[in-house]
CSV table of C-alpha atoms in Angstrom, one decimal:
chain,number,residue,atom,x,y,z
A,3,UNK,CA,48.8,-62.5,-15.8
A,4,UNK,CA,52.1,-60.9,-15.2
A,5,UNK,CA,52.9,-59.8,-19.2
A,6,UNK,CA,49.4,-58.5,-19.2
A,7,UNK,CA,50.0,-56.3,-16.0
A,8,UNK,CA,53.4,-55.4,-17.1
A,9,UNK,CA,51.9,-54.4,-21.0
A,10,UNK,CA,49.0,-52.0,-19.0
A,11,UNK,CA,51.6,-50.2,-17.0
A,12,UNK,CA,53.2,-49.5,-20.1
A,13,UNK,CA,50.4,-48.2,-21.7
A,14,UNK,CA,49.7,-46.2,-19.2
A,15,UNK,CA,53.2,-45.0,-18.8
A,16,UNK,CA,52.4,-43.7,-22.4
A,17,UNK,CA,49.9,-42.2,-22.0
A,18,UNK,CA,50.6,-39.8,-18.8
A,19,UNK,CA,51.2,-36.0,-20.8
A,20,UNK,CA,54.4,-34.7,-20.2
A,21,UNK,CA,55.6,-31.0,-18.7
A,22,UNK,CA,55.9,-30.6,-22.8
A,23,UNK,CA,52.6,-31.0,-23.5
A,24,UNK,CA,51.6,-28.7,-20.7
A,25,UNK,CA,49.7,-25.5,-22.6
A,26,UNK,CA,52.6,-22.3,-22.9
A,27,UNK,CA,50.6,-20.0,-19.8
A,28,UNK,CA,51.3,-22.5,-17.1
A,29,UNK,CA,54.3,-23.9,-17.5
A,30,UNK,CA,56.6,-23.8,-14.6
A,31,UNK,CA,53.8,-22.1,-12.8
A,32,UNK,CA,53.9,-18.7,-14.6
A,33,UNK,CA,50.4,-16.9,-15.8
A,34,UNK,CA,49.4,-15.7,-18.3
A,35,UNK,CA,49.4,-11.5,-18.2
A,36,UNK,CA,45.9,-11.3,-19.8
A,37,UNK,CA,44.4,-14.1,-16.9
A,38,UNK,CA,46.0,-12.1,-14.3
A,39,UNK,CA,44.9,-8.7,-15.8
A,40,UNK,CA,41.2,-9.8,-15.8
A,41,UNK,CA,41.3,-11.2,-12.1
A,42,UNK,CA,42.4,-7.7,-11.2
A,43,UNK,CA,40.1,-5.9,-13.1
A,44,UNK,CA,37.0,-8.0,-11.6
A,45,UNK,CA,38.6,-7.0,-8.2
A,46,UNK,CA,38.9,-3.7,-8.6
A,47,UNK,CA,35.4,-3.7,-9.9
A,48,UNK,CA,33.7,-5.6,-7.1
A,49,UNK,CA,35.5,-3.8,-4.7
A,50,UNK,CA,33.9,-0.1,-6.1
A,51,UNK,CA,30.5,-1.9,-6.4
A,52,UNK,CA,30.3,-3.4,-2.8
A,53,UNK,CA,31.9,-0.1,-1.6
A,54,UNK,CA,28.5,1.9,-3.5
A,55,UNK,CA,26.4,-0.5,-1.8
A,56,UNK,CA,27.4,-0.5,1.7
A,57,UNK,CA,27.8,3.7,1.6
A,58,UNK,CA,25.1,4.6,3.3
A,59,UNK,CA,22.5,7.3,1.9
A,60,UNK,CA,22.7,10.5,2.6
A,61,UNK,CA,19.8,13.0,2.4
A,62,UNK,CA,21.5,16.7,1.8
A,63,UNK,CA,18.5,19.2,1.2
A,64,UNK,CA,15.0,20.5,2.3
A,65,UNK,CA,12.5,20.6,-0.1
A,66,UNK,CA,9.2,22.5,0.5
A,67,UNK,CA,6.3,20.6,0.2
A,68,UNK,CA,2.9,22.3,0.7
A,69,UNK,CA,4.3,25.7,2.3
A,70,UNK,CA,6.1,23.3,4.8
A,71,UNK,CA,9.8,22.5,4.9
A,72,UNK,CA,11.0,19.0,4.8
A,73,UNK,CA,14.1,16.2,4.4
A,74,UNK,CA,13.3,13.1,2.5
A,75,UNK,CA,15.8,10.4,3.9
A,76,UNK,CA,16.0,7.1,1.8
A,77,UNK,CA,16.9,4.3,3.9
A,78,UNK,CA,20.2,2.8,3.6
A,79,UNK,CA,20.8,-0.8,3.4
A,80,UNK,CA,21.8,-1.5,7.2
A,81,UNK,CA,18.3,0.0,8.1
A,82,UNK,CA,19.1,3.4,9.2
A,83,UNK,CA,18.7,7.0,7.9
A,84,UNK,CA,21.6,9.5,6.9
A,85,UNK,CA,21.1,12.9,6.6
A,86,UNK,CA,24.2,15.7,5.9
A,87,UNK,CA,24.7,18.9,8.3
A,88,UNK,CA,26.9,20.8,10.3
A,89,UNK,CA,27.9,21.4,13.5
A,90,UNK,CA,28.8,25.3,14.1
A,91,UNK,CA,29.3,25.7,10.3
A,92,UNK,CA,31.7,22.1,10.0
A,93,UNK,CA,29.7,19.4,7.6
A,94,UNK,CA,29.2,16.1,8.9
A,95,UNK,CA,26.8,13.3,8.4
A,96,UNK,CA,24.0,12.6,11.4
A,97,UNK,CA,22.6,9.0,11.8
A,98,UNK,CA,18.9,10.2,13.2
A,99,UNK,CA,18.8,8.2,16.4
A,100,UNK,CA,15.1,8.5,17.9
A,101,UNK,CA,16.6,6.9,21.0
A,102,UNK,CA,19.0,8.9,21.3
A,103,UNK,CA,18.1,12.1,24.0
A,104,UNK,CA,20.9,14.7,22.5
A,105,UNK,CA,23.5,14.9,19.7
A,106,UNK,CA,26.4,13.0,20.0
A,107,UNK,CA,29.5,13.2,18.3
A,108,UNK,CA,33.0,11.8,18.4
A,109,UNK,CA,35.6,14.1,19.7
A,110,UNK,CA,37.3,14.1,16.5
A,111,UNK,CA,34.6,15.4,14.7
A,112,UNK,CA,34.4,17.8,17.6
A,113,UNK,CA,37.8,19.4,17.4
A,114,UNK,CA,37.0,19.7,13.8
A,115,UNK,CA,33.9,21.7,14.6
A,116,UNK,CA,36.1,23.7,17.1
A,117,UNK,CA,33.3,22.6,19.5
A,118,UNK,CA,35.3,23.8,23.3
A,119,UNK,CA,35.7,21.3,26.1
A,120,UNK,CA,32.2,21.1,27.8
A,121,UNK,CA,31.8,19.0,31.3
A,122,UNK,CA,32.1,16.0,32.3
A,123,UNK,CA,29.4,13.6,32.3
A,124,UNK,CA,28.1,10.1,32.3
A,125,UNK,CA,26.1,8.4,29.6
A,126,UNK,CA,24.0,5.5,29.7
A,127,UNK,CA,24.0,4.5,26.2
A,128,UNK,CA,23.0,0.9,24.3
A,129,UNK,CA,26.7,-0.3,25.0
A,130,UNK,CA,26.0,0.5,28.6
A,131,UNK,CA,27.8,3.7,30.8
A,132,UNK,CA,30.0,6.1,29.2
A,133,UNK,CA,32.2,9.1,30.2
A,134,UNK,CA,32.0,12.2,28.0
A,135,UNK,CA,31.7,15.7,28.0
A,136,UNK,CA,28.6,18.1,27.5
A,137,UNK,CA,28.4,21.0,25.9
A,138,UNK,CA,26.4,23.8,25.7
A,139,UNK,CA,25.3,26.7,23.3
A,140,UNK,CA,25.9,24.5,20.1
A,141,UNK,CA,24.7,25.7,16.5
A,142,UNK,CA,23.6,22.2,13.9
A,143,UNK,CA,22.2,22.6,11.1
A,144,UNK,CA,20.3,19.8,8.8
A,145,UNK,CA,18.8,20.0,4.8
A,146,UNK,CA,18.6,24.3,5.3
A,147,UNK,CA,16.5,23.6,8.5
A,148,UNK,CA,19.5,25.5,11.7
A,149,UNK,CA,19.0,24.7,15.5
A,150,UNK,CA,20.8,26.8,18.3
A,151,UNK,CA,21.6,26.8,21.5
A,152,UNK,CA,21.7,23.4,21.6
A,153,UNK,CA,24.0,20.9,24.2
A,154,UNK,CA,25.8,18.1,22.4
A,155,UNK,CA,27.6,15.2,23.9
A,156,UNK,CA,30.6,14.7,22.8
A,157,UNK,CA,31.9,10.8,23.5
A,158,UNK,CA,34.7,8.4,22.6
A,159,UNK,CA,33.3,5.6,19.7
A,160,UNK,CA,30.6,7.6,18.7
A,161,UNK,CA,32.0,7.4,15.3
A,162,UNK,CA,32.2,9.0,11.9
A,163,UNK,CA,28.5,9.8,11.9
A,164,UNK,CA,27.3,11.7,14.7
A,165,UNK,CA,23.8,10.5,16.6
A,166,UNK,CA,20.8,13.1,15.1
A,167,UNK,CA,18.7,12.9,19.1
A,168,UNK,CA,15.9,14.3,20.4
A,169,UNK,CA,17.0,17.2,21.6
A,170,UNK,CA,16.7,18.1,17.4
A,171,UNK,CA,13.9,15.8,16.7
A,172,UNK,CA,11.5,17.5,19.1
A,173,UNK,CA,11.4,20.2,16.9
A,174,UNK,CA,10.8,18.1,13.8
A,175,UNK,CA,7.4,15.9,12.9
A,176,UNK,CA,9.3,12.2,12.1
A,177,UNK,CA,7.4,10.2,9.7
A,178,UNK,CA,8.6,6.7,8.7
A,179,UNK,CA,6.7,5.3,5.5
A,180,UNK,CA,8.5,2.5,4.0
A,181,UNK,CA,11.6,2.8,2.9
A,182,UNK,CA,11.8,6.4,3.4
A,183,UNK,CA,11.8,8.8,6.7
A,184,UNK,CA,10.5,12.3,6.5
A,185,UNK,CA,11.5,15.2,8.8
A,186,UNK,CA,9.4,18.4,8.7
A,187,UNK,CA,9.6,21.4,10.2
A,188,UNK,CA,7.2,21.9,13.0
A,189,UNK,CA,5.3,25.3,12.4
A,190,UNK,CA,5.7,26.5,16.1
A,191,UNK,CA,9.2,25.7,17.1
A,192,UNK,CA,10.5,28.9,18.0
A,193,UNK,CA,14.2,27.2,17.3
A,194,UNK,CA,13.9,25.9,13.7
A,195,UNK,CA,14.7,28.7,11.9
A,196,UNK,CA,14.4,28.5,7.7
């Protein structure tokens, strides 16, 4: 029994490969430059494809549907709706917040829309109370359709997109259908101007 254990070690002494055997793009660890360039390529490509997807979408213009004005917002993949404007002439993005009762922006957007220090105030919003500043007199303007005179808050965290709140949204019919929301001018607000 012992010559036959000794005889299988030996065989399989043989037949472990050695480092020589060992294909040329891993030996001593080293890659191959074409492996590594493909890796790096499929990053680089996943990484512009999930950054497309999780953009959200942004609805820029009014169109004019049946002598009425209107902004078609897709809905973006987290579940909420984009639309571009600007605040006293400075572009930014709005999130259209139903719950919301005014704008709200971040002060950094603020300074860039040279928006002045307003007053202090408290905001109960769904993180709970906040201290900001509101101010009055404000010019926004969303897909053509300008509102004046309005008071924004202006509060820490908001974020790069401001909150699109009722204060706007009054003055707008909102229809949600599917994936889509719609906001149309309301014939008789005397602030919507075309």
């Amino acid at each position: 029994i012992s010559d036959h254990l000794s005889e299988s070690r030996r065989t399989a002494t043989h037949s472990m490969p050695s480092s020589r055997q060992i294909p040329n793009s891993t030996v001593q660890g080293r890659i191959h430059p074409a492996f590594l360039l493909f890796w790096i390529a499929l990053a680089v490509v996943a990484y512009f494809g999930m950054d497309a997807l999780i953009k959200p979408k942004v609805a820029s213009v009014s169109v004019t549907v049946e002598g009425e004005r209107e902004i078609v917002i897709p809905r973006s993949r987290n579940g909420h709706y984009y639309v571009a404007g600007t605040i006293n002439g400075y572009p930014t993005t709005f999130m259209v917040d139903t719950g919301a009762s005014t704008v709200a922006i971040d002060p950094q957007v603020a300074r860039g829309a040279g928006v002045p220090k307003g007053n202090p105030s408290t905001f109960h919003t769904a993180s709970g109370e906040t201290q900001g500043e509101m101010v009055a007199s404000q010019a926004i303007s969303i897909g053509g359709l300008r509102f004046s005179n309005l008071r924004i808050a202006v509060i820490d965290g908001v974020g790069e997109y401001g909150l699109l709140g009722q204060n706007v949204l009054r003055h707008l019919d909102v229809i949600q259908s599917g994936d889509q929301m719609i906001l149309r001018a309301k014939t008789n607000s005397e602030e919507t101007s075309k």
